[in-house]
Short mmCIF file of C-alpha atoms in Angstrom, two decimals:
data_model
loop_
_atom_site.label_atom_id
_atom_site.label_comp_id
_atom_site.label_asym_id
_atom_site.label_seq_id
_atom_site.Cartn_x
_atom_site.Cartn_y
_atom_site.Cartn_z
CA UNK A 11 4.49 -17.61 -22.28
CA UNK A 12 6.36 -16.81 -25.41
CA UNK A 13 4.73 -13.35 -25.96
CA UNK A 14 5.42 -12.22 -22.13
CA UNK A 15 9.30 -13.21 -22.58
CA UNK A 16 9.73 -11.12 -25.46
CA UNK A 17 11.89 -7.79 -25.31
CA UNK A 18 10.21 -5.08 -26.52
CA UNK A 19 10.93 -1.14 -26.91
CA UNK A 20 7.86 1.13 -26.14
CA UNK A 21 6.82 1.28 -29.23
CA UNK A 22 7.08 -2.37 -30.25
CA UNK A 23 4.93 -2.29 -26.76
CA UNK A 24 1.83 -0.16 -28.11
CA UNK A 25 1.73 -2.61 -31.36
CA UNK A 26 1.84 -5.80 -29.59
CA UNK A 27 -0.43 -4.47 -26.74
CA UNK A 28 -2.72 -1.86 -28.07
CA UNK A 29 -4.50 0.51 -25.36
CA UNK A 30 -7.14 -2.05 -23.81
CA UNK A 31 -9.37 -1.07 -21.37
CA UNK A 32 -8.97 -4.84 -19.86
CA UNK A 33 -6.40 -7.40 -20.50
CA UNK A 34 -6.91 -10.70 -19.69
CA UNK A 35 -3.40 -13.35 -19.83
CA UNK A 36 -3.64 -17.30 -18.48
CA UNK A 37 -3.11 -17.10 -14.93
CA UNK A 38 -1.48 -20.76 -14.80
CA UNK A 39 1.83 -19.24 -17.34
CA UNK A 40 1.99 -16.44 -14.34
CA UNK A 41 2.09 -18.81 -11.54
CA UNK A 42 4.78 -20.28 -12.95
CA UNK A 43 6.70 -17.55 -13.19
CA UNK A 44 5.90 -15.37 -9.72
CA UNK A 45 3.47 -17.70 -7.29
CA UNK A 46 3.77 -15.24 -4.54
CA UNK A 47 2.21 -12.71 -6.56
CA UNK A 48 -0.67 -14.51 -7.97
CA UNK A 49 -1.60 -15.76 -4.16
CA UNK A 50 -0.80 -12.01 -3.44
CA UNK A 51 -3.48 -11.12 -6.00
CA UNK A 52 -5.97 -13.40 -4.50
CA UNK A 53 -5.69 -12.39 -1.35
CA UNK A 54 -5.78 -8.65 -2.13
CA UNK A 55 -9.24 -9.43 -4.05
CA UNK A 56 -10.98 -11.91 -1.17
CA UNK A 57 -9.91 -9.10 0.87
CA UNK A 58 -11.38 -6.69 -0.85
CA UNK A 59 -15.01 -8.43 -1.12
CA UNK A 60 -14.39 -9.36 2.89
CA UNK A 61 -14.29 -5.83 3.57
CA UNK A 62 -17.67 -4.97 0.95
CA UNK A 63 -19.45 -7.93 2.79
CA UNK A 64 -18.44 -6.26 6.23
CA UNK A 65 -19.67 -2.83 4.84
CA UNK A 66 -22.57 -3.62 3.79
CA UNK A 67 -23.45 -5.50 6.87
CA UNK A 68 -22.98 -2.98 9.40
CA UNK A 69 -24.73 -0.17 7.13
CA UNK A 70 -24.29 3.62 7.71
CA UNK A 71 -21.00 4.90 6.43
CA UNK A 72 -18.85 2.01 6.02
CA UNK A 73 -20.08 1.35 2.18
CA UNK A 74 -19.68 5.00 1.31
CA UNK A 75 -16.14 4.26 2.88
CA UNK A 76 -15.71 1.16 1.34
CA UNK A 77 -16.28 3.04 -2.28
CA UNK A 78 -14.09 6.49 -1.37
CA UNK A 79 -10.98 3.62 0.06
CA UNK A 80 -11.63 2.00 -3.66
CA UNK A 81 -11.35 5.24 -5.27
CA UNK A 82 -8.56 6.44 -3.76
CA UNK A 83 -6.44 3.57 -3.63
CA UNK A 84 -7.08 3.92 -7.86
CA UNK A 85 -6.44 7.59 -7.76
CA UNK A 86 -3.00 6.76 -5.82
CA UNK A 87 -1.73 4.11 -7.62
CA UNK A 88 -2.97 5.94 -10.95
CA UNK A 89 -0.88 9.14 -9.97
CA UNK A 90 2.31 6.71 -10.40
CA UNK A 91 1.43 4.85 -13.37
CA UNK A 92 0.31 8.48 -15.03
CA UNK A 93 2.46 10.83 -13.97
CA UNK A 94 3.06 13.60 -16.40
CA UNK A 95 7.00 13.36 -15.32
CA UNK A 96 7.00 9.97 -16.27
CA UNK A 97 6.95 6.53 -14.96
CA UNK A 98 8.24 5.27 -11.33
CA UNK A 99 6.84 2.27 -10.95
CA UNK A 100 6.16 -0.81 -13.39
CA UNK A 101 3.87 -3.84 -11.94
CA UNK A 102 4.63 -7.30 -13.39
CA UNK A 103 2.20 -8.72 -15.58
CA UNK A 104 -1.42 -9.96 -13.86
CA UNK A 105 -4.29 -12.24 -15.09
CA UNK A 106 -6.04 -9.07 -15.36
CA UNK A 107 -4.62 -5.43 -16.01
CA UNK A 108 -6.63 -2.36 -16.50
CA UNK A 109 -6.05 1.12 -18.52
CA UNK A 110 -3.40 0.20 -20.77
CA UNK A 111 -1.94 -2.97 -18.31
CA UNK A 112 -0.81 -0.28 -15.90
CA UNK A 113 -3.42 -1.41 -12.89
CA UNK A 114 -4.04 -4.64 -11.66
CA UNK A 115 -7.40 -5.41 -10.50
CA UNK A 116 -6.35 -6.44 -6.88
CA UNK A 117 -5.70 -0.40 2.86
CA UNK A 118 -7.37 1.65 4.19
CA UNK A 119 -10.47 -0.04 5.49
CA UNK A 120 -9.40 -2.08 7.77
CA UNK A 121 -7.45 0.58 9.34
CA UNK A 122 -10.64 2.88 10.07
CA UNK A 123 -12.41 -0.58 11.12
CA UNK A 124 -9.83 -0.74 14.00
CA UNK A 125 -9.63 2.99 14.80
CA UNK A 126 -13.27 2.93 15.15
CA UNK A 127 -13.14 0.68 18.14
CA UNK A 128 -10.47 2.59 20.27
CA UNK A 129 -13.10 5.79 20.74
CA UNK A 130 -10.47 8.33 20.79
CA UNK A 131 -11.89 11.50 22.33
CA UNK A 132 -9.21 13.59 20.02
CA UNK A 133 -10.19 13.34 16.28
CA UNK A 134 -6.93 14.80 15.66
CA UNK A 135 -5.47 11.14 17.32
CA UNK A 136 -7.94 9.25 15.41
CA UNK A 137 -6.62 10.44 11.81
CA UNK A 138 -3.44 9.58 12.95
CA UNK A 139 -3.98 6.32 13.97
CA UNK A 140 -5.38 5.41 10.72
CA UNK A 141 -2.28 6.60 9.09
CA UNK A 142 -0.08 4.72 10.98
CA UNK A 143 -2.29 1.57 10.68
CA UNK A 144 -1.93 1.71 7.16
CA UNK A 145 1.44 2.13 7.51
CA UNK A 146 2.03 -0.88 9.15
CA UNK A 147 -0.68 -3.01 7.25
CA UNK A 148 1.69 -2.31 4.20
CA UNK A 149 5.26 -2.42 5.04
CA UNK A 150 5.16 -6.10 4.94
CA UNK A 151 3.03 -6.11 1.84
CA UNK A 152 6.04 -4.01 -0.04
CA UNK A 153 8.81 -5.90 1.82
CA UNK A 154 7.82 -9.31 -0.26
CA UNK A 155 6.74 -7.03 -3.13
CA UNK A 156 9.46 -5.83 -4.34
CA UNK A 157 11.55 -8.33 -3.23
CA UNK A 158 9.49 -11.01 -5.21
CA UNK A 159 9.27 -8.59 -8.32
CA UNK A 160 5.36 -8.18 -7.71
CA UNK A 161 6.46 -4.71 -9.26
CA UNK A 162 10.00 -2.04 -9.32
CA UNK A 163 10.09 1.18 -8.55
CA UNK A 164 12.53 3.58 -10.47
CA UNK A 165 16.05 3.11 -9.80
CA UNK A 166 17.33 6.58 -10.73
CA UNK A 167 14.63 8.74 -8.83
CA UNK A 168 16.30 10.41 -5.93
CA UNK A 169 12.97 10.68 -3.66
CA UNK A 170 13.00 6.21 -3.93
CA UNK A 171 16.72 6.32 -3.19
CA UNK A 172 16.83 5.69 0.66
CA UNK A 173 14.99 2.03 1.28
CA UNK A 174 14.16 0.25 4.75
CA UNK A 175 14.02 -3.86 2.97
CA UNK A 176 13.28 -2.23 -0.40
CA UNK A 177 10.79 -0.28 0.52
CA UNK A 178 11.49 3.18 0.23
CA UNK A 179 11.08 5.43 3.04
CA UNK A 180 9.57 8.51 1.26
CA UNK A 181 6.88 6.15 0.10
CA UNK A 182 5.43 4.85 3.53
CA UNK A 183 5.84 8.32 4.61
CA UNK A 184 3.62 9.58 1.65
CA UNK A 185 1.07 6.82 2.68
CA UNK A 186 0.68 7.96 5.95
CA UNK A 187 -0.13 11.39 5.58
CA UNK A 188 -2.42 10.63 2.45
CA UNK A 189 -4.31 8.53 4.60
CA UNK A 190 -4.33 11.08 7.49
CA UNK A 191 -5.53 13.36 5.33
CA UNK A 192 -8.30 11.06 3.40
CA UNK A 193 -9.71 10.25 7.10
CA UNK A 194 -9.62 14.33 8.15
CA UNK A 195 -11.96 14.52 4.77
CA UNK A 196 -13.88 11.51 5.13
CA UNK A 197 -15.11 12.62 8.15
CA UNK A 198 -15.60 16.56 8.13
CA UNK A 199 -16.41 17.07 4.74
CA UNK A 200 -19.82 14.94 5.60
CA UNK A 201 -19.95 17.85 8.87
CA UNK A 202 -19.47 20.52 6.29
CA UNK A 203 -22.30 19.22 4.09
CA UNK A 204 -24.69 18.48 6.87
CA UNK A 205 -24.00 20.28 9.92
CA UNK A 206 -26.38 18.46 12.13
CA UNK A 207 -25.01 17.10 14.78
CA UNK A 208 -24.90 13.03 14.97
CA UNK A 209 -25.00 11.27 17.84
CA UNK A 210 -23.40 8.24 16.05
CA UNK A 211 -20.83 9.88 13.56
CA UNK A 212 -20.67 6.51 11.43
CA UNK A 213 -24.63 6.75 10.80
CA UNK A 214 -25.03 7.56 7.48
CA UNK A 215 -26.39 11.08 6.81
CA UNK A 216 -28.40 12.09 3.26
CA UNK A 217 -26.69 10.22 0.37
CA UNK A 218 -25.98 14.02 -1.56
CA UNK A 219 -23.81 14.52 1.54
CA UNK A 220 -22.48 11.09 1.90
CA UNK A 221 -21.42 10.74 -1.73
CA UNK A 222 -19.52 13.88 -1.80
CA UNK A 223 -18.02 13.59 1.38
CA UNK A 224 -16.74 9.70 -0.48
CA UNK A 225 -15.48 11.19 -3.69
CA UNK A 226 -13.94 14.28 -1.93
CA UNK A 227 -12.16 12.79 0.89
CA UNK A 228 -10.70 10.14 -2.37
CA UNK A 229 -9.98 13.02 -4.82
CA UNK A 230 -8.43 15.90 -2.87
CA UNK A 231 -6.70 13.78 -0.29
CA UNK A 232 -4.28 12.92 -2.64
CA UNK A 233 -3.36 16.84 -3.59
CA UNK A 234 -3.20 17.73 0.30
CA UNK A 235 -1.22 14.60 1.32
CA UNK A 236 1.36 15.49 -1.59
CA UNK A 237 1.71 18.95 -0.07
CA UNK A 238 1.93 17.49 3.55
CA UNK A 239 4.90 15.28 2.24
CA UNK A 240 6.62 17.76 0.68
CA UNK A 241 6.19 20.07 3.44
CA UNK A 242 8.16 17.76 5.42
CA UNK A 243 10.83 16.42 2.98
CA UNK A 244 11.37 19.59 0.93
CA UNK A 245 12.83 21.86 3.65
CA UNK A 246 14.42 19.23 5.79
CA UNK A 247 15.78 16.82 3.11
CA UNK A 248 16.12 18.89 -0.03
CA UNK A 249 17.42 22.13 2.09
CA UNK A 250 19.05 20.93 5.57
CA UNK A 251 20.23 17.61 3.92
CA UNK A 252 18.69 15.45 6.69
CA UNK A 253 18.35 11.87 5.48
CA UNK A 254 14.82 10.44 4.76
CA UNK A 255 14.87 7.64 6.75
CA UNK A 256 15.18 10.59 9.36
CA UNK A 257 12.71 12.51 8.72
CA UNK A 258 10.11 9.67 8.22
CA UNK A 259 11.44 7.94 11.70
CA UNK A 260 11.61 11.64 13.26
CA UNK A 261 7.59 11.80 12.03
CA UNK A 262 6.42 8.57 12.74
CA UNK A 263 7.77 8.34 16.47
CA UNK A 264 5.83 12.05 16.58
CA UNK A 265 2.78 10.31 15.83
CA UNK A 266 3.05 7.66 17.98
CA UNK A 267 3.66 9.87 20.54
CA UNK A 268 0.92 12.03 19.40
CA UNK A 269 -1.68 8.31 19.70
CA UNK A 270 -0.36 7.31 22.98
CA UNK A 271 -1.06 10.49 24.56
CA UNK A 272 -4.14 10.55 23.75
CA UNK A 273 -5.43 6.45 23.65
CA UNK A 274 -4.48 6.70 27.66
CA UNK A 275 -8.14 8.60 27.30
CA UNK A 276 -10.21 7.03 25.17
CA UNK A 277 -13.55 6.27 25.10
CA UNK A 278 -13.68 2.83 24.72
CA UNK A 279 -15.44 0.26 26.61
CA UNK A 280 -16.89 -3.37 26.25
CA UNK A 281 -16.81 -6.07 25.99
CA UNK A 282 -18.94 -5.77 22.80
CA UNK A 283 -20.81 -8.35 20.38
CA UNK A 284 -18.95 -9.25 17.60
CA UNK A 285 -20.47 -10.75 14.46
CA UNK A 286 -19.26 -13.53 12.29
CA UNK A 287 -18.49 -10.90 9.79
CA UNK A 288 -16.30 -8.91 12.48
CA UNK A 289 -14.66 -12.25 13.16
CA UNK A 290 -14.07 -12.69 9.42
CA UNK A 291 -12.32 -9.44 8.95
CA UNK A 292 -10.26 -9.59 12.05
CA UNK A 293 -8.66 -12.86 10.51
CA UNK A 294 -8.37 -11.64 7.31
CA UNK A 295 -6.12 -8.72 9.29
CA UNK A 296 -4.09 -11.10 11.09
CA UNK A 297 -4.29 -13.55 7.69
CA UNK A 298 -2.57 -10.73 5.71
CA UNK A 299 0.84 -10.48 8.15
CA UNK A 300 1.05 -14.33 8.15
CA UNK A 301 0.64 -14.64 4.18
CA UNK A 302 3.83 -12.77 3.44
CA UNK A 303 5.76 -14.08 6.24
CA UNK A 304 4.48 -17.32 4.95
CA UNK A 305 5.80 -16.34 1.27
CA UNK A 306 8.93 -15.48 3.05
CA UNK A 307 9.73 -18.64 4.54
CA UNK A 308 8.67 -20.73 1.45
CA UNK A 309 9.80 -19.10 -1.45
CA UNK A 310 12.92 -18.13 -3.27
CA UNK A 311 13.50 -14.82 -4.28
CA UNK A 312 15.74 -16.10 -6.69
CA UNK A 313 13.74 -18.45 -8.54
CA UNK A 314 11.05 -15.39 -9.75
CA UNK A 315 11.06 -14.20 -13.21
CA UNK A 316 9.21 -11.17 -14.09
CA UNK A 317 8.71 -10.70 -17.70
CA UNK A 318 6.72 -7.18 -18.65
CA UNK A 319 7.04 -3.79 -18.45
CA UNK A 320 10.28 -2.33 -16.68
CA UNK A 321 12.61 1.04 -16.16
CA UNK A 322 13.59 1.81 -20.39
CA UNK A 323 17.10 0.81 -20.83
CA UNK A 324 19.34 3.74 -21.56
CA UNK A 325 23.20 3.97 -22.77
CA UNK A 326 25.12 4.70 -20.35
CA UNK A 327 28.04 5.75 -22.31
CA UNK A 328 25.96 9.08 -23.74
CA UNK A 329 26.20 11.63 -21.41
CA UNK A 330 22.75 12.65 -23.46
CA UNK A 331 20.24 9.64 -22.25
CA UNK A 332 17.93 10.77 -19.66
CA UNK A 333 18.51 9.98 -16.53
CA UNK A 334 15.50 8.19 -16.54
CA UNK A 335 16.55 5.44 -18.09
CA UNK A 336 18.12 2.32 -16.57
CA UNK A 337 22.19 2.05 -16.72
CA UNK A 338 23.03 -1.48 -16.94
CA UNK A 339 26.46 -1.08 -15.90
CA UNK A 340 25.41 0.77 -12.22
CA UNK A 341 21.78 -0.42 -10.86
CA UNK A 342 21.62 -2.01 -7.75
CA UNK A 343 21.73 -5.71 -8.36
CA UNK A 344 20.08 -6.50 -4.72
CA UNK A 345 16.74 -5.68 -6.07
CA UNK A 346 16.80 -7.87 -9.46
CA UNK A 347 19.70 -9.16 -12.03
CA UNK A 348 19.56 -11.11 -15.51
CA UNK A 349 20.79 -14.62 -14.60
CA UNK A 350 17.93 -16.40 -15.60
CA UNK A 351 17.96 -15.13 -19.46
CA UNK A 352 20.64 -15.40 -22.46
CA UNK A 353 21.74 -12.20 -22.10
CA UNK A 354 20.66 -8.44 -21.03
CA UNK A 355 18.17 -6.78 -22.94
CA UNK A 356 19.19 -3.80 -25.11
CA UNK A 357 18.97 -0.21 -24.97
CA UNK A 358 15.59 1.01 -25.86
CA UNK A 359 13.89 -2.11 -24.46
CA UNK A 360 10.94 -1.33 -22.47
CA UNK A 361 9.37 -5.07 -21.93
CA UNK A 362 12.08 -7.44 -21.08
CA UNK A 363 12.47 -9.94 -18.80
CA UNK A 364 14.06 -9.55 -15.08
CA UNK A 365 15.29 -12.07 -12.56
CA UNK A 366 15.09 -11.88 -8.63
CA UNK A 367 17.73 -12.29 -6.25
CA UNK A 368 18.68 -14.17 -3.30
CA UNK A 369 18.22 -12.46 0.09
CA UNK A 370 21.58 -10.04 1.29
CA UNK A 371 20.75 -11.92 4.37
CA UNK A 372 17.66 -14.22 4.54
CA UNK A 373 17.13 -14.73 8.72
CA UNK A 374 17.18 -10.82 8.77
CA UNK A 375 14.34 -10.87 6.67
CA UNK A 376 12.43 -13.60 8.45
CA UNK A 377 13.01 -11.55 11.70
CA UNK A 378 11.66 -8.49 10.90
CA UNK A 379 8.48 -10.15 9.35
CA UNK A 380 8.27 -12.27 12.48
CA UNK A 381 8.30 -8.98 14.76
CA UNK A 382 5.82 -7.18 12.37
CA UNK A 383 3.39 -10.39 12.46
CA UNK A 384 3.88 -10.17 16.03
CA UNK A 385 3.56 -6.49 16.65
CA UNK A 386 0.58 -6.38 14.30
CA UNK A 387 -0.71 -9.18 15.87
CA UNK A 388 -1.17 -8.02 19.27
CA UNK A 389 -2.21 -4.43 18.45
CA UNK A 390 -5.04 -5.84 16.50
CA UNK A 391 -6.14 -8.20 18.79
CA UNK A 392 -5.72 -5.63 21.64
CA UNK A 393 -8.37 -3.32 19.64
CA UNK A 394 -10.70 -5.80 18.67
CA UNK A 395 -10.86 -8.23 21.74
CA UNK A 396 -8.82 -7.01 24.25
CA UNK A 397 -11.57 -3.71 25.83
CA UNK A 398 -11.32 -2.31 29.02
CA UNK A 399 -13.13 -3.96 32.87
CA UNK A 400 -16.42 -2.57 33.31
CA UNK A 401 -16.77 -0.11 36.23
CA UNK A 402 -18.46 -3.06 38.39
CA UNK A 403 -15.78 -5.60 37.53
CA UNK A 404 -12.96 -2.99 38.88
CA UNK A 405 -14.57 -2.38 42.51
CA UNK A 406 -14.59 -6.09 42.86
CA UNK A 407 -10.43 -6.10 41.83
#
């Protein structure tokens, strides 16, 4: 416990914690200090092996998309803990932390699990609806995130500026078309490769085909999803000045538009057998929105303490110190403060310790989660369970 509370500049960082490709720290010392985000962690990894079990189980593509969601959910994350302009986002310690503690070992499949079922007859729709699933499967997530310290995000980088409950705007907009663009390339790159037409398109084709179709859809995604992003915040933020939280409503309420239009004419029909591992993974859906509005209603912001890597602290009185660095005298207090340590850390620290903060208003909080759970709630159970009468049950309404 005494090692994590230490401050520590970057390079007193390196020395103490040399470049390991694992790190392994008590889990019972991190409970302590953030609960919410070692039940977080759990949950993330039961998850995880929910949605291998469910893979594996109904065969075809899912594993290969099981493996490319893995992939790029580390090529994602990795682009913020790597960047070449530098760092804008700094997890709290976990039991286990990978590549130089930067990735803990903790979206998108359950997404393309419920898209599957609605049988859109416009691809175009389908991608979509992924992106927006993923969308909403996370904005909780980040809401009790960052609010619980699970990690920061960079306080001085204008693209993080504008936040809906911490989370920034830019960010869920990124998300969505990353994932729009992952499914686009999940699915066609696998038609490129093996042209063949396939009555079931989630029957897995020859594994050459499959595997590149996995790794492609994870690896380029990521550069095309960037350039959709800035395509839309560039020339309407950066040149016409619109706000973000503009844009990114103005693009989401496009899409939705965009799903609706075309989910009036889907394909679907049922009712069909479900197994107990389609069961399983439904609740594990609905499970997720009810953990963090659980964490919500139990926990205390306030009482977290997050002692690891944060923003570098810079002097604020030197007109010289990159703006990179964190200016104790102007960051927004909401997010996190120092009231549970002795004093501030220094400039130059890199590892120090932070302390949350009570909710700006707590019910306003608890309401949004509650209509998220809610909304989330019924759209998922509306895909999975809810199918369209047979053609026989409507002549005899």
């Amino acid at each position: 416990m005494e090692a994590l509370g230490k401050v520590r500049t970057f390079e007193q960082f390196r020395q103490d914690f040399p470049r390991w490709l694992i790190n392994v720290r008590n889990p019972v010392d991190l409970f302590t200090l953030q609960p919410s985000y070692i039940v977080s962690q759990v949950f993330c990894i039961v998850g995880a092996f929910v949605c291998l079990a469910h893979a594996l189980r109904q065969g075809g593509r899912w594993p290969y998309l099981w493996f490319a969601s893995v992939l790029s959910g580390m090529l994602i994350e990795g682009s913020m803990y790597f960047s070449p302009y530098g760092e804008t986002i700094w997890l709290s310690p976990t039991a286990v932390d990978l590549f130089d503690q930067r990735i803990p070992i903790f979206i998108f499949f359950v997404s393309f699990w419920a898209v599957s079922k609605l049988r859109l007859k416009c691809r175009w729709s389908e991608h979509i609806a992924v992106g927006m699933l993923v969308v909403l499967f996370d904005v909780p997530f980040d809401m009790v995130s960052i609010k619980y310290l699970h990690w920061t995000l960079h306080e001085t980088e204008p693209l993080l500026s504008e936040r809906i409950y911490s989370v920034p705007w830019t960010l869920l907009l990124f998300f969505a078309v990353t994932t729009f663009t992952f499914s686009y390339l999940f699915h066609n790159m696998r038609k490129w490769m093996d042209p063949a037409p396939h009555n079931n398109r989630w029957a897995a084709g020859p594994i050459r085909s499959e595997l590149v179709a996995a790794i492609g859809a994870a690896s380029i995604s990521l550069s095309i999803g960037s350039a959709l992003f800035l395509a839309f915040n560039y020339p309407l933020h950066t040149v016409l000045g619109i706000p973000k939280k503009v844009i990114v409503i103005g693009v989401f309420l496009g899409a939705l538009t965009i799903f609706w239009k075309f989910d009036r004419k889907s394909n679907r029909s049922g009712p069909s057998s479900q197994s107990f591992m389609d069961h399983l993974l439904n609740g594990y859906i609905v499970g997720h929105f009810l953990l963090y509005l659980g964490l919500a209603i139990a926990l205390n912001p306030r009482d977290v303490v997050s002692s690891g890597r944060h923003q570098p602290i810079g002097n604020c009185r030197n007109a010289t110190s990159p703006n990179t660095d964190l200016c104790l005298d102007s960051f927004n207090r909401s997010y996190y403060d120092f009231h549970c340590v002795a004093m501030p850390p220094q400039e130059g620290a890199y590892w120090y310790t932070i302390c949350g903060t009570s909710y700006g208003n707590h019910p306003e909080f608890l309401y949004v989660m509650i209509v998220i759970t809610f909304v989330a709630t019924l759209i998922h159970w509306t895909i999975h369970y809810d199918f369209p009468p047979e053609p026989a049950e409507l002549i005899l309404l």
